[in-house]
Amino acid sequence: HLAWKERLQEKYKNKNNNNDIITTGIHNPFQKMMIKSFYSKCTNHKHSFVQKTTLLTLLVLTTIPLEVISLASSPSTASSTKLISNPQKDASPPIKRVAIIGAGIAGLSLAHALENSEECASSYTNALRTKNQDGEEEESSSRYGIEATLFDSRKSLDYKSGSGIQLNGGMAILQKINPALQRKVANAALPLKAVRSRTKPWFNNDDSNNPFQTLLELNIEEAIKNADDDVKNGLIVNGETMAYAIMRGALQVSLCVCAWEKKVMEIFEHDIGV
């Protein structure tokens, strides 16, 4: 906003009203029309200075946030100001190796999605196949092209700690990552058919034979079977409902491939800008 303000102050101080807006990489006719409309209003002396700076700010922030815009003076003045750089100019090379810090459930699932998933990773990696000087394709050690390595500062996984987890939507995600991985987790878990939540009242309970009151009772299997097709496709495999309960540690063991006792000592910027 300050850059626009200083630019406008300089132009109106010099009474140079013949400025044109130049857009690079704008292919949408509607966008071009909007840019010209904004700029014509910004250079109209009938508008206040606050209106001009507000319009220019809206132009930058909402109309074309990732393109190149430059303001050039009239042909007699050869000065221009580059406001936003083109992201395509400094594009980084394709990602082929990924380090994941932390072997929790999220880190382990991400590693499988990158390295052990045809659906998640192959569409990305197939577009990144490169050839070496001999004309041969270069591939990482991963089956699908992205080599993922997990690092964790712990000496080992304490699979006895942690709470229980209900897996239903999570099983649908695992099915998309890798059906074999989904089956591996299912084999380590217990089927979850229903959920029942009860409480014991502190007072006014006259039924001594049934001291508990039911807060919630839900038939998971029936709810999934009665859901729409999108839910069924992910949670019903070969007629079996994918709803399970598993301890956090057991789930990590099922997913785990990790380099233990590794800590991040330093983070630095690579010469490619990453």
PDB file of C-alpha atoms in Angstrom:
ATOM      1  CA  HIS A   1       0.000   0.000   0.000  1.00  0.00           C
ATOM      2  CA  LEU A   2       2.859   2.382   0.858  1.00  0.00           C
ATOM      3  CA  ALA A   3       4.571   1.593  -2.453  1.00  0.00           C
ATOM      4  CA  TRP A   4       1.424   2.564  -4.354  1.00  0.00           C
ATOM      5  CA  LYS A   5       1.074   5.722  -2.234  1.00  0.00           C
ATOM      6  CA  GLU A   6       4.659   6.844  -2.906  1.00  0.00           C
ATOM      7  CA  ARG A   7       4.265   6.107  -6.625  1.00  0.00           C
ATOM      8  CA  LEU A   8       1.080   8.157  -6.852  1.00  0.00           C
ATOM      9  CA  GLN A   9       2.552  11.031  -4.860  1.00  0.00           C
ATOM     10  CA  GLU A  10       5.521  11.164  -7.227  1.00  0.00           C
ATOM     11  CA  LYS A  11       3.297  11.077 -10.341  1.00  0.00           C
ATOM     12  CA  TYR A  12       0.829  13.701  -9.236  1.00  0.00           C
ATOM     13  CA  LYS A  13       3.613  15.925  -7.949  1.00  0.00           C
ATOM     14  CA  ASN A  14       5.113  15.900 -11.436  1.00  0.00           C
ATOM     15  CA  LYS A  15       1.649  16.227 -13.009  1.00  0.00           C
ATOM     16  CA  ASN A  16       2.336  13.292 -15.244  1.00  0.00           C
ATOM     17  CA  ASN A  17      -1.116  12.053 -16.192  1.00  0.00           C
ATOM     18  CA  ASN A  18      -0.248   9.975 -19.258  1.00  0.00           C
ATOM     19  CA  ASN A  19       0.681   6.733 -17.472  1.00  0.00           C
ATOM     20  CA  ASP A  20      -0.397   3.401 -18.854  1.00  0.00           C
ATOM     21  CA  ILE A  21      -0.777   0.132 -17.065  1.00  0.00           C
ATOM     22  CA  ILE A  22       1.064  -2.837 -18.540  1.00  0.00           C
ATOM     23  CA  THR A  23       0.004  -6.389 -17.745  1.00  0.00           C
ATOM     24  CA  THR A  24       2.163  -9.396 -18.482  1.00  0.00           C
ATOM     25  CA  GLY A  25       0.771 -12.898 -18.548  1.00  0.00           C
ATOM     26  CA  ILE A  26      -2.883 -11.820 -18.311  1.00  0.00           C
ATOM     27  CA  HIS A  27      -4.860 -13.903 -20.806  1.00  0.00           C
ATOM     28  CA  ASN A  28      -8.359 -13.534 -19.407  1.00  0.00           C
ATOM     29  CA  PRO A  29     -10.263 -10.757 -21.285  1.00  0.00           C
ATOM     30  CA  PHE A  30     -12.439 -10.066 -18.259  1.00  0.00           C
ATOM     31  CA  GLN A  31      -9.358  -9.613 -16.065  1.00  0.00           C
ATOM     32  CA  LYS A  32      -7.831  -7.198 -18.573  1.00  0.00           C
ATOM     33  CA  MET A  33     -11.041  -5.189 -18.681  1.00  0.00           C
ATOM     34  CA  MET A  34     -11.169  -5.010 -14.882  1.00  0.00           C
ATOM     35  CA  ILE A  35      -7.522  -3.923 -14.661  1.00  0.00           C
ATOM     36  CA  LYS A  36      -8.032  -1.118 -17.173  1.00  0.00           C
ATOM     37  CA  SER A  37     -11.189  -0.006 -15.401  1.00  0.00           C
ATOM     38  CA  PHE A  38      -9.459   0.068 -12.022  1.00  0.00           C
ATOM     39  CA  TYR A  39      -6.493   1.961 -13.374  1.00  0.00           C
ATOM     40  CA  SER A  40      -8.557   4.534 -15.268  1.00  0.00           C
ATOM     41  CA  LYS A  41     -10.388   5.332 -12.042  1.00  0.00           C
ATOM     42  CA  CYS A  42      -7.126   5.535 -10.124  1.00  0.00           C
ATOM     43  CA  THR A  43      -5.712   8.131 -12.530  1.00  0.00           C
ATOM     44  CA  ASN A  44      -8.897  10.212 -12.557  1.00  0.00           C
ATOM     45  CA  HIS A  45      -8.314  13.496 -10.705  1.00  0.00           C
ATOM     46  CA  LYS A  46     -11.978  13.586  -9.668  1.00  0.00           C
ATOM     47  CA  HIS A  47     -11.272  10.861  -7.128  1.00  0.00           C
ATOM     48  CA  SER A  48      -9.612  11.648  -3.804  1.00  0.00           C
ATOM     49  CA  PHE A  49      -6.157  10.383  -2.974  1.00  0.00           C
ATOM     50  CA  VAL A  50      -7.629   7.861  -0.514  1.00  0.00           C
ATOM     51  CA  GLN A  51      -9.960   6.529  -3.219  1.00  0.00           C
ATOM     52  CA  LYS A  52      -7.048   6.177  -5.635  1.00  0.00           C
ATOM     53  CA  THR A  53      -4.844   4.248  -3.207  1.00  0.00           C
ATOM     54  CA  THR A  54      -7.771   2.052  -2.167  1.00  0.00           C
ATOM     55  CA  LEU A  55      -8.574   1.177  -5.783  1.00  0.00           C
ATOM     56  CA  LEU A  56      -4.952   0.384  -6.522  1.00  0.00           C
ATOM     57  CA  THR A  57      -4.714  -1.799  -3.418  1.00  0.00           C
ATOM     58  CA  LEU A  58      -7.807  -3.722  -4.505  1.00  0.00           C
ATOM     59  CA  LEU A  59      -6.282  -4.100  -7.945  1.00  0.00           C
ATOM     60  CA  VAL A  60      -3.165  -5.758  -6.532  1.00  0.00           C
ATOM     61  CA  LEU A  61      -4.766  -7.844  -3.803  1.00  0.00           C
ATOM     62  CA  THR A  62      -7.891  -9.123  -5.530  1.00  0.00           C
ATOM     63  CA  THR A  63      -7.630  -8.910  -9.305  1.00  0.00           C
ATOM     64  CA  ILE A  64      -4.272 -10.502 -10.182  1.00  0.00           C
ATOM     65  CA  PRO A  65      -2.333 -11.470  -7.044  1.00  0.00           C
ATOM     66  CA  LEU A  66       0.161 -13.755  -8.825  1.00  0.00           C
ATOM     67  CA  GLU A  67       0.861 -11.929 -12.067  1.00  0.00           C
ATOM     68  CA  VAL A  68       3.329  -9.299 -13.145  1.00  0.00           C
ATOM     69  CA  ILE A  69       2.138  -5.713 -13.060  1.00  0.00           C
ATOM     70  CA  SER A  70       4.295  -2.738 -13.913  1.00  0.00           C
ATOM     71  CA  LEU A  71       3.481   0.920 -14.145  1.00  0.00           C
ATOM     72  CA  ALA A  72       5.247   2.686 -16.969  1.00  0.00           C
ATOM     73  CA  SER A  73       5.353   6.403 -17.596  1.00  0.00           C
ATOM     74  CA  SER A  74       4.682   8.039 -20.945  1.00  0.00           C
ATOM     75  CA  PRO A  75       7.078   7.218 -23.814  1.00  0.00           C
ATOM     76  CA  SER A  76       9.231  10.190 -22.871  1.00  0.00           C
ATOM     77  CA  THR A  77      10.032   8.577 -19.512  1.00  0.00           C
ATOM     78  CA  ALA A  78      11.736   5.207 -19.583  1.00  0.00           C
ATOM     79  CA  SER A  79      11.175   4.279 -15.941  1.00  0.00           C
ATOM     80  CA  SER A  80       9.051   1.383 -14.681  1.00  0.00           C
ATOM     81  CA  THR A  81       8.409  -0.336 -11.365  1.00  0.00           C
ATOM     82  CA  LYS A  82       8.054  -4.089 -10.980  1.00  0.00           C
ATOM     83  CA  LEU A  83       5.519  -4.776  -8.260  1.00  0.00           C
ATOM     84  CA  ILE A  84       4.972  -8.543  -8.213  1.00  0.00           C
ATOM     85  CA  SER A  85       7.396 -11.156  -9.498  1.00  0.00           C
ATOM     86  CA  ASN A  86       6.339 -13.970 -11.775  1.00  0.00           C
ATOM     87  CA  PRO A  87       6.307 -17.267  -9.812  1.00  0.00           C
ATOM     88  CA  GLN A  88       7.013 -19.267 -12.978  1.00  0.00           C
ATOM     89  CA  LYS A  89      10.370 -17.551 -13.468  1.00  0.00           C
ATOM     90  CA  ASP A  90      11.954 -19.052 -10.357  1.00  0.00           C
ATOM     91  CA  ALA A  91      10.152 -22.406 -10.368  1.00  0.00           C
ATOM     92  CA  SER A  92      11.892 -25.051  -8.261  1.00  0.00           C
ATOM     93  CA  PRO A  93      12.808 -28.471  -9.677  1.00  0.00           C
ATOM     94  CA  PRO A  94      10.386 -31.390  -9.126  1.00  0.00           C
ATOM     95  CA  ILE A  95      10.294 -32.944  -5.663  1.00  0.00           C
ATOM     96  CA  LYS A  96      11.588 -36.514  -5.577  1.00  0.00           C
ATOM     97  CA  ARG A  97      12.688 -36.939  -1.955  1.00  0.00           C
ATOM     98  CA  VAL A  98      10.808 -35.849   1.160  1.00  0.00           C
ATOM     99  CA  ALA A  99      11.899 -35.862   4.808  1.00  0.00           C
ATOM    100  CA  ILE A 100       9.053 -36.148   7.326  1.00  0.00           C
ATOM    101  CA  ILE A 101       9.789 -35.101  10.893  1.00  0.00           C
ATOM    102  CA  GLY A 102       7.742 -37.020  13.452  1.00  0.00           C
ATOM    103  CA  ALA A 103       6.450 -40.584  13.252  1.00  0.00           C
ATOM    104  CA  GLY A 104       2.977 -39.892  14.545  1.00  0.00           C
ATOM    105  CA  ILE A 105      -0.132 -41.128  12.775  1.00  0.00           C
ATOM    106  CA  ALA A 106      -0.187 -38.080  10.481  1.00  0.00           C
ATOM    107  CA  GLY A 107       3.491 -38.381   9.534  1.00  0.00           C
ATOM    108  CA  LEU A 108       3.208 -42.116   8.886  1.00  0.00           C
ATOM    109  CA  SER A 109       0.066 -41.691   6.782  1.00  0.00           C
ATOM    110  CA  LEU A 110       1.740 -38.942   4.739  1.00  0.00           C
ATOM    111  CA  ALA A 111       4.750 -41.178   4.088  1.00  0.00           C
ATOM    112  CA  HIS A 112       2.498 -43.928   2.742  1.00  0.00           C
ATOM    113  CA  ALA A 113       0.558 -41.441   0.608  1.00  0.00           C
ATOM    114  CA  LEU A 114       3.804 -40.248  -1.000  1.00  0.00           C
ATOM    115  CA  GLU A 115       5.696 -43.506  -1.378  1.00  0.00           C
ATOM    116  CA  ASN A 116       3.214 -46.335  -1.141  1.00  0.00           C
ATOM    117  CA  SER A 117       0.166 -45.021  -2.984  1.00  0.00           C
ATOM    118  CA  GLU A 118      -0.507 -45.387  -6.682  1.00  0.00           C
ATOM    119  CA  GLU A 119      -3.593 -43.167  -6.546  1.00  0.00           C
ATOM    120  CA  CYS A 120      -2.066 -40.364  -4.451  1.00  0.00           C
ATOM    121  CA  ALA A 121       1.448 -40.172  -5.863  1.00  0.00           C
ATOM    122  CA  SER A 122       1.554 -41.634  -9.360  1.00  0.00           C
ATOM    123  CA  SER A 123      -0.441 -38.861 -11.035  1.00  0.00           C
ATOM    124  CA  TYR A 124       2.138 -36.405  -9.723  1.00  0.00           C
ATOM    125  CA  THR A 125       5.269 -38.428 -10.327  1.00  0.00           C
ATOM    126  CA  ASN A 126       4.325 -39.591 -13.820  1.00  0.00           C
ATOM    127  CA  ALA A 127       4.515 -35.971 -14.939  1.00  0.00           C
ATOM    128  CA  LEU A 128       7.979 -35.600 -13.394  1.00  0.00           C
ATOM    129  CA  ARG A 129       9.807 -38.416 -15.139  1.00  0.00           C
ATOM    130  CA  THR A 130      13.150 -37.005 -16.242  1.00  0.00           C
ATOM    131  CA  LYS A 131      15.831 -38.471 -18.429  1.00  0.00           C
ATOM    132  CA  ASN A 132      19.556 -38.467 -17.787  1.00  0.00           C
ATOM    133  CA  GLN A 133      22.283 -37.735 -20.311  1.00  0.00           C
ATOM    134  CA  ASP A 134      22.016 -41.266 -21.717  1.00  0.00           C
ATOM    135  CA  GLY A 135      18.291 -40.807 -22.374  1.00  0.00           C
ATOM    136  CA  GLU A 136      17.259 -43.180 -19.582  1.00  0.00           C
ATOM    137  CA  GLU A 137      14.508 -42.323 -17.125  1.00  0.00           C
ATOM    138  CA  GLU A 138      15.678 -41.376 -13.642  1.00  0.00           C
ATOM    139  CA  GLU A 139      13.594 -42.675 -10.788  1.00  0.00           C
ATOM    140  CA  SER A 140      13.930 -42.668  -7.019  1.00  0.00           C
ATOM    141  CA  SER A 141      13.958 -45.834  -4.931  1.00  0.00           C
ATOM    142  CA  SER A 142      10.234 -45.357  -4.310  1.00  0.00           C
ATOM    143  CA  ARG A 143       7.862 -47.417  -6.433  1.00  0.00           C
ATOM    144  CA  TYR A 144       5.913 -44.300  -7.340  1.00  0.00           C
ATOM    145  CA  GLY A 145       8.732 -41.800  -7.624  1.00  0.00           C
ATOM    146  CA  ILE A 146       8.699 -39.903  -4.305  1.00  0.00           C
ATOM    147  CA  GLU A 147      11.121 -41.235  -1.719  1.00  0.00           C
ATOM    148  CA  ALA A 148       9.879 -40.444   1.810  1.00  0.00           C
ATOM    149  CA  THR A 149      11.991 -40.859   4.965  1.00  0.00           C
ATOM    150  CA  LEU A 150      10.642 -40.428   8.490  1.00  0.00           C
ATOM    151  CA  PHE A 151      12.739 -39.137  11.370  1.00  0.00           C
ATOM    152  CA  ASP A 152      11.798 -39.232  15.042  1.00  0.00           C
ATOM    153  CA  SER A 153      13.777 -38.190  18.128  1.00  0.00           C
ATOM    154  CA  ARG A 154      12.410 -41.067  20.209  1.00  0.00           C
ATOM    155  CA  LYS A 155      14.525 -44.163  20.658  1.00  0.00           C
ATOM    156  CA  SER A 156      11.647 -46.456  19.748  1.00  0.00           C
ATOM    157  CA  LEU A 157       7.875 -46.566  19.566  1.00  0.00           C
ATOM    158  CA  ASP A 158       6.067 -47.079  22.870  1.00  0.00           C
ATOM    159  CA  TYR A 159       3.118 -48.921  21.404  1.00  0.00           C
ATOM    160  CA  LYS A 160       1.560 -49.458  24.859  1.00  0.00           C
ATOM    161  CA  SER A 161       0.884 -45.755  25.396  1.00  0.00           C
ATOM    162  CA  GLY A 162      -1.872 -43.657  23.876  1.00  0.00           C
ATOM    163  CA  SER A 163      -5.631 -43.813  23.749  1.00  0.00           C
ATOM    164  CA  GLY A 164      -8.049 -45.739  21.562  1.00  0.00           C
ATOM    165  CA  ILE A 165      -9.081 -44.504  18.121  1.00  0.00           C
ATOM    166  CA  GLN A 166     -12.238 -45.164  16.137  1.00  0.00           C
ATOM    167  CA  LEU A 167     -11.470 -45.712  12.471  1.00  0.00           C
ATOM    168  CA  ASN A 168     -14.202 -45.322   9.883  1.00  0.00           C
ATOM    169  CA  GLY A 169     -13.473 -42.190   7.857  1.00  0.00           C
ATOM    170  CA  GLY A 170      -9.808 -42.985   8.492  1.00  0.00           C
ATOM    171  CA  MET A 171     -10.281 -46.392   6.906  1.00  0.00           C
ATOM    172  CA  ALA A 172     -11.718 -44.730   3.798  1.00  0.00           C
ATOM    173  CA  ILE A 173      -8.569 -42.598   3.548  1.00  0.00           C
ATOM    174  CA  LEU A 174      -6.332 -45.636   3.994  1.00  0.00           C
ATOM    175  CA  GLN A 175      -8.272 -47.385   1.224  1.00  0.00           C
ATOM    176  CA  LYS A 176      -7.488 -44.501  -1.142  1.00  0.00           C
ATOM    177  CA  ILE A 177      -3.827 -44.521  -0.130  1.00  0.00           C
ATOM    178  CA  ASN A 178      -3.357 -48.271  -0.504  1.00  0.00           C
ATOM    179  CA  PRO A 179      -5.948 -51.065  -0.136  1.00  0.00           C
ATOM    180  CA  ALA A 180      -3.274 -53.438   1.186  1.00  0.00           C
ATOM    181  CA  LEU A 181      -2.414 -50.927   3.905  1.00  0.00           C
ATOM    182  CA  GLN A 182      -6.092 -50.649   4.807  1.00  0.00           C
ATOM    183  CA  ARG A 183      -6.298 -54.431   5.164  1.00  0.00           C
ATOM    184  CA  LYS A 184      -3.160 -54.485   7.334  1.00  0.00           C
ATOM    185  CA  VAL A 185      -4.657 -51.939   9.735  1.00  0.00           C
ATOM    186  CA  ALA A 186      -8.006 -53.773   9.747  1.00  0.00           C
ATOM    187  CA  ASN A 187      -6.255 -57.008  10.750  1.00  0.00           C
ATOM    188  CA  ALA A 188      -4.669 -55.243  13.724  1.00  0.00           C
ATOM    189  CA  ALA A 189      -7.934 -53.629  14.874  1.00  0.00           C
ATOM    190  CA  LEU A 190     -11.245 -54.769  16.332  1.00  0.00           C
ATOM    191  CA  PRO A 191     -14.503 -54.446  14.355  1.00  0.00           C
ATOM    192  CA  LEU A 192     -16.667 -51.579  15.568  1.00  0.00           C
ATOM    193  CA  LYS A 193     -20.348 -52.421  15.228  1.00  0.00           C
ATOM    194  CA  ALA A 194     -21.963 -49.907  17.549  1.00  0.00           C
ATOM    195  CA  VAL A 195     -21.268 -47.000  19.879  1.00  0.00           C
ATOM    196  CA  ARG A 196     -23.004 -46.704  23.233  1.00  0.00           C
ATOM    197  CA  SER A 197     -22.501 -43.882  25.692  1.00  0.00           C
ATOM    198  CA  ARG A 198     -23.989 -44.192  29.195  1.00  0.00           C
ATOM    199  CA  THR A 199     -23.896 -42.314  32.463  1.00  0.00           C
ATOM    200  CA  LYS A 200     -24.811 -43.044  36.064  1.00  0.00           C
ATOM    201  CA  PRO A 201     -27.060 -40.371  37.591  1.00  0.00           C
ATOM    202  CA  TRP A 202     -25.962 -38.870  40.871  1.00  0.00           C
ATOM    203  CA  PHE A 203     -29.503 -38.627  42.219  1.00  0.00           C
ATOM    204  CA  ASN A 204     -33.199 -39.394  41.483  1.00  0.00           C
ATOM    205  CA  ASN A 205     -32.472 -42.875  40.188  1.00  0.00           C
ATOM    206  CA  ASP A 206     -35.208 -45.224  41.402  1.00  0.00           C
ATOM    207  CA  ASP A 207     -34.301 -48.138  39.117  1.00  0.00           C
ATOM    208  CA  SER A 208     -31.797 -50.180  41.134  1.00  0.00           C
ATOM    209  CA  ASN A 209     -31.756 -52.930  38.509  1.00  0.00           C
ATOM    210  CA  ASN A 210     -30.566 -50.502  35.820  1.00  0.00           C
ATOM    211  CA  PRO A 211     -28.353 -47.829  37.427  1.00  0.00           C
ATOM    212  CA  PHE A 212     -27.186 -46.393  34.076  1.00  0.00           C
ATOM    213  CA  GLN A 213     -28.900 -44.056  31.615  1.00  0.00           C
ATOM    214  CA  THR A 214     -28.126 -44.182  27.883  1.00  0.00           C
ATOM    215  CA  LEU A 215     -26.908 -40.920  26.390  1.00  0.00           C
ATOM    216  CA  LEU A 216     -26.180 -42.171  22.872  1.00  0.00           C
ATOM    217  CA  GLU A 217     -26.609 -45.475  21.080  1.00  0.00           C
ATOM    218  CA  LEU A 218     -25.570 -45.687  17.446  1.00  0.00           C
ATOM    219  CA  ASN A 219     -25.418 -48.680  15.128  1.00  0.00           C
ATOM    220  CA  ILE A 220     -22.303 -47.846  13.058  1.00  0.00           C
ATOM    221  CA  GLU A 221     -22.712 -50.660  10.554  1.00  0.00           C
ATOM    222  CA  GLU A 222     -26.341 -49.794   9.832  1.00  0.00           C
ATOM    223  CA  ALA A 223     -25.538 -46.069   9.529  1.00  0.00           C
ATOM    224  CA  ILE A 224     -22.841 -46.761   6.939  1.00  0.00           C
ATOM    225  CA  LYS A 225     -25.021 -49.103   4.911  1.00  0.00           C
ATOM    226  CA  ASN A 226     -27.802 -46.497   4.822  1.00  0.00           C
ATOM    227  CA  ALA A 227     -25.448 -43.690   3.732  1.00  0.00           C
ATOM    228  CA  ASP A 228     -24.980 -42.423   0.175  1.00  0.00           C
ATOM    229  CA  ASP A 229     -22.820 -44.132  -2.443  1.00  0.00           C
ATOM    230  CA  ASP A 230     -19.728 -41.989  -1.780  1.00  0.00           C
ATOM    231  CA  VAL A 231     -19.623 -43.219   1.811  1.00  0.00           C
ATOM    232  CA  LYS A 232     -20.342 -46.809   0.860  1.00  0.00           C
ATOM    233  CA  ASN A 233     -17.588 -46.909  -1.765  1.00  0.00           C
ATOM    234  CA  GLY A 234     -14.954 -46.052   0.839  1.00  0.00           C
ATOM    235  CA  LEU A 235     -16.315 -47.885   3.860  1.00  0.00           C
ATOM    236  CA  ILE A 236     -17.722 -51.112   2.437  1.00  0.00           C
ATOM    237  CA  VAL A 237     -15.129 -53.451   0.898  1.00  0.00           C
ATOM    238  CA  ASN A 238     -16.255 -56.847  -0.394  1.00  0.00           C
ATOM    239  CA  GLY A 239     -19.403 -56.567   1.729  1.00  0.00           C
ATOM    240  CA  GLU A 240     -17.440 -55.833   4.894  1.00  0.00           C
ATOM    241  CA  THR A 241     -18.020 -52.567   6.767  1.00  0.00           C
ATOM    242  CA  MET A 242     -14.751 -50.737   7.359  1.00  0.00           C
ATOM    243  CA  ALA A 243     -15.369 -49.512  10.912  1.00  0.00           C
ATOM    244  CA  TYR A 244     -12.820 -50.429  13.550  1.00  0.00           C
ATOM    245  CA  ALA A 245     -11.425 -49.518  16.947  1.00  0.00           C
ATOM    246  CA  ILE A 246      -7.679 -49.624  17.518  1.00  0.00           C
ATOM    247  CA  MET A 247      -5.174 -48.409  20.088  1.00  0.00           C
ATOM    248  CA  ARG A 248      -2.973 -45.534  18.941  1.00  0.00           C
ATOM    249  CA  GLY A 249       0.228 -47.527  19.471  1.00  0.00           C
ATOM    250  CA  ALA A 250      -1.066 -50.518  17.503  1.00  0.00           C
ATOM    251  CA  LEU A 251      -2.009 -48.224  14.625  1.00  0.00           C
ATOM    252  CA  GLN A 252       1.470 -46.698  14.592  1.00  0.00           C
ATOM    253  CA  VAL A 253       3.061 -50.148  14.546  1.00  0.00           C
ATOM    254  CA  SER A 254       0.921 -51.081  11.529  1.00  0.00           C
ATOM    255  CA  LEU A 255       1.997 -47.955   9.653  1.00  0.00           C
ATOM    256  CA  CYS A 256       5.535 -47.601  10.917  1.00  0.00           C
ATOM    257  CA  VAL A 257       8.700 -47.313   8.847  1.00  0.00           C
ATOM    258  CA  CYS A 258      10.895 -44.829  10.664  1.00  0.00           C
ATOM    259  CA  ALA A 259      14.514 -43.809  11.398  1.00  0.00           C
ATOM    260  CA  TRP A 260      14.646 -43.584  15.183  1.00  0.00           C
ATOM    261  CA  GLU A 261      16.801 -41.323  17.390  1.00  0.00           C
ATOM    262  CA  LYS A 262      17.049 -38.646  14.705  1.00  0.00           C
ATOM    263  CA  LYS A 263      16.644 -34.955  15.527  1.00  0.00           C
ATOM    264  CA  VAL A 264      16.511 -31.811  13.415  1.00  0.00           C
ATOM    265  CA  MET A 265      19.774 -30.014  14.178  1.00  0.00           C
ATOM    266  CA  GLU A 266      19.644 -27.255  11.592  1.00  0.00           C
ATOM    267  CA  ILE A 267      17.319 -25.870   8.913  1.00  0.00           C
ATOM    268  CA  PHE A 268      18.875 -23.913   6.058  1.00  0.00           C
ATOM    269  CA  GLU A 269      17.850 -22.612   2.662  1.00  0.00           C
ATOM    270  CA  HIS A 270      19.021 -24.530  -0.378  1.00  0.00           C
ATOM    271  CA  ASP A 271      20.554 -22.644  -3.295  1.00  0.00           C
ATOM    272  CA  ILE A 272      17.407 -23.403  -5.334  1.00  0.00           C
ATOM    273  CA  GLY A 273      15.366 -21.354  -2.875  1.00  0.00           C
ATOM    274  CA  VAL A 274      13.831 -24.170  -0.825  1.00  0.00           C
TER     275      VAL A 274
END
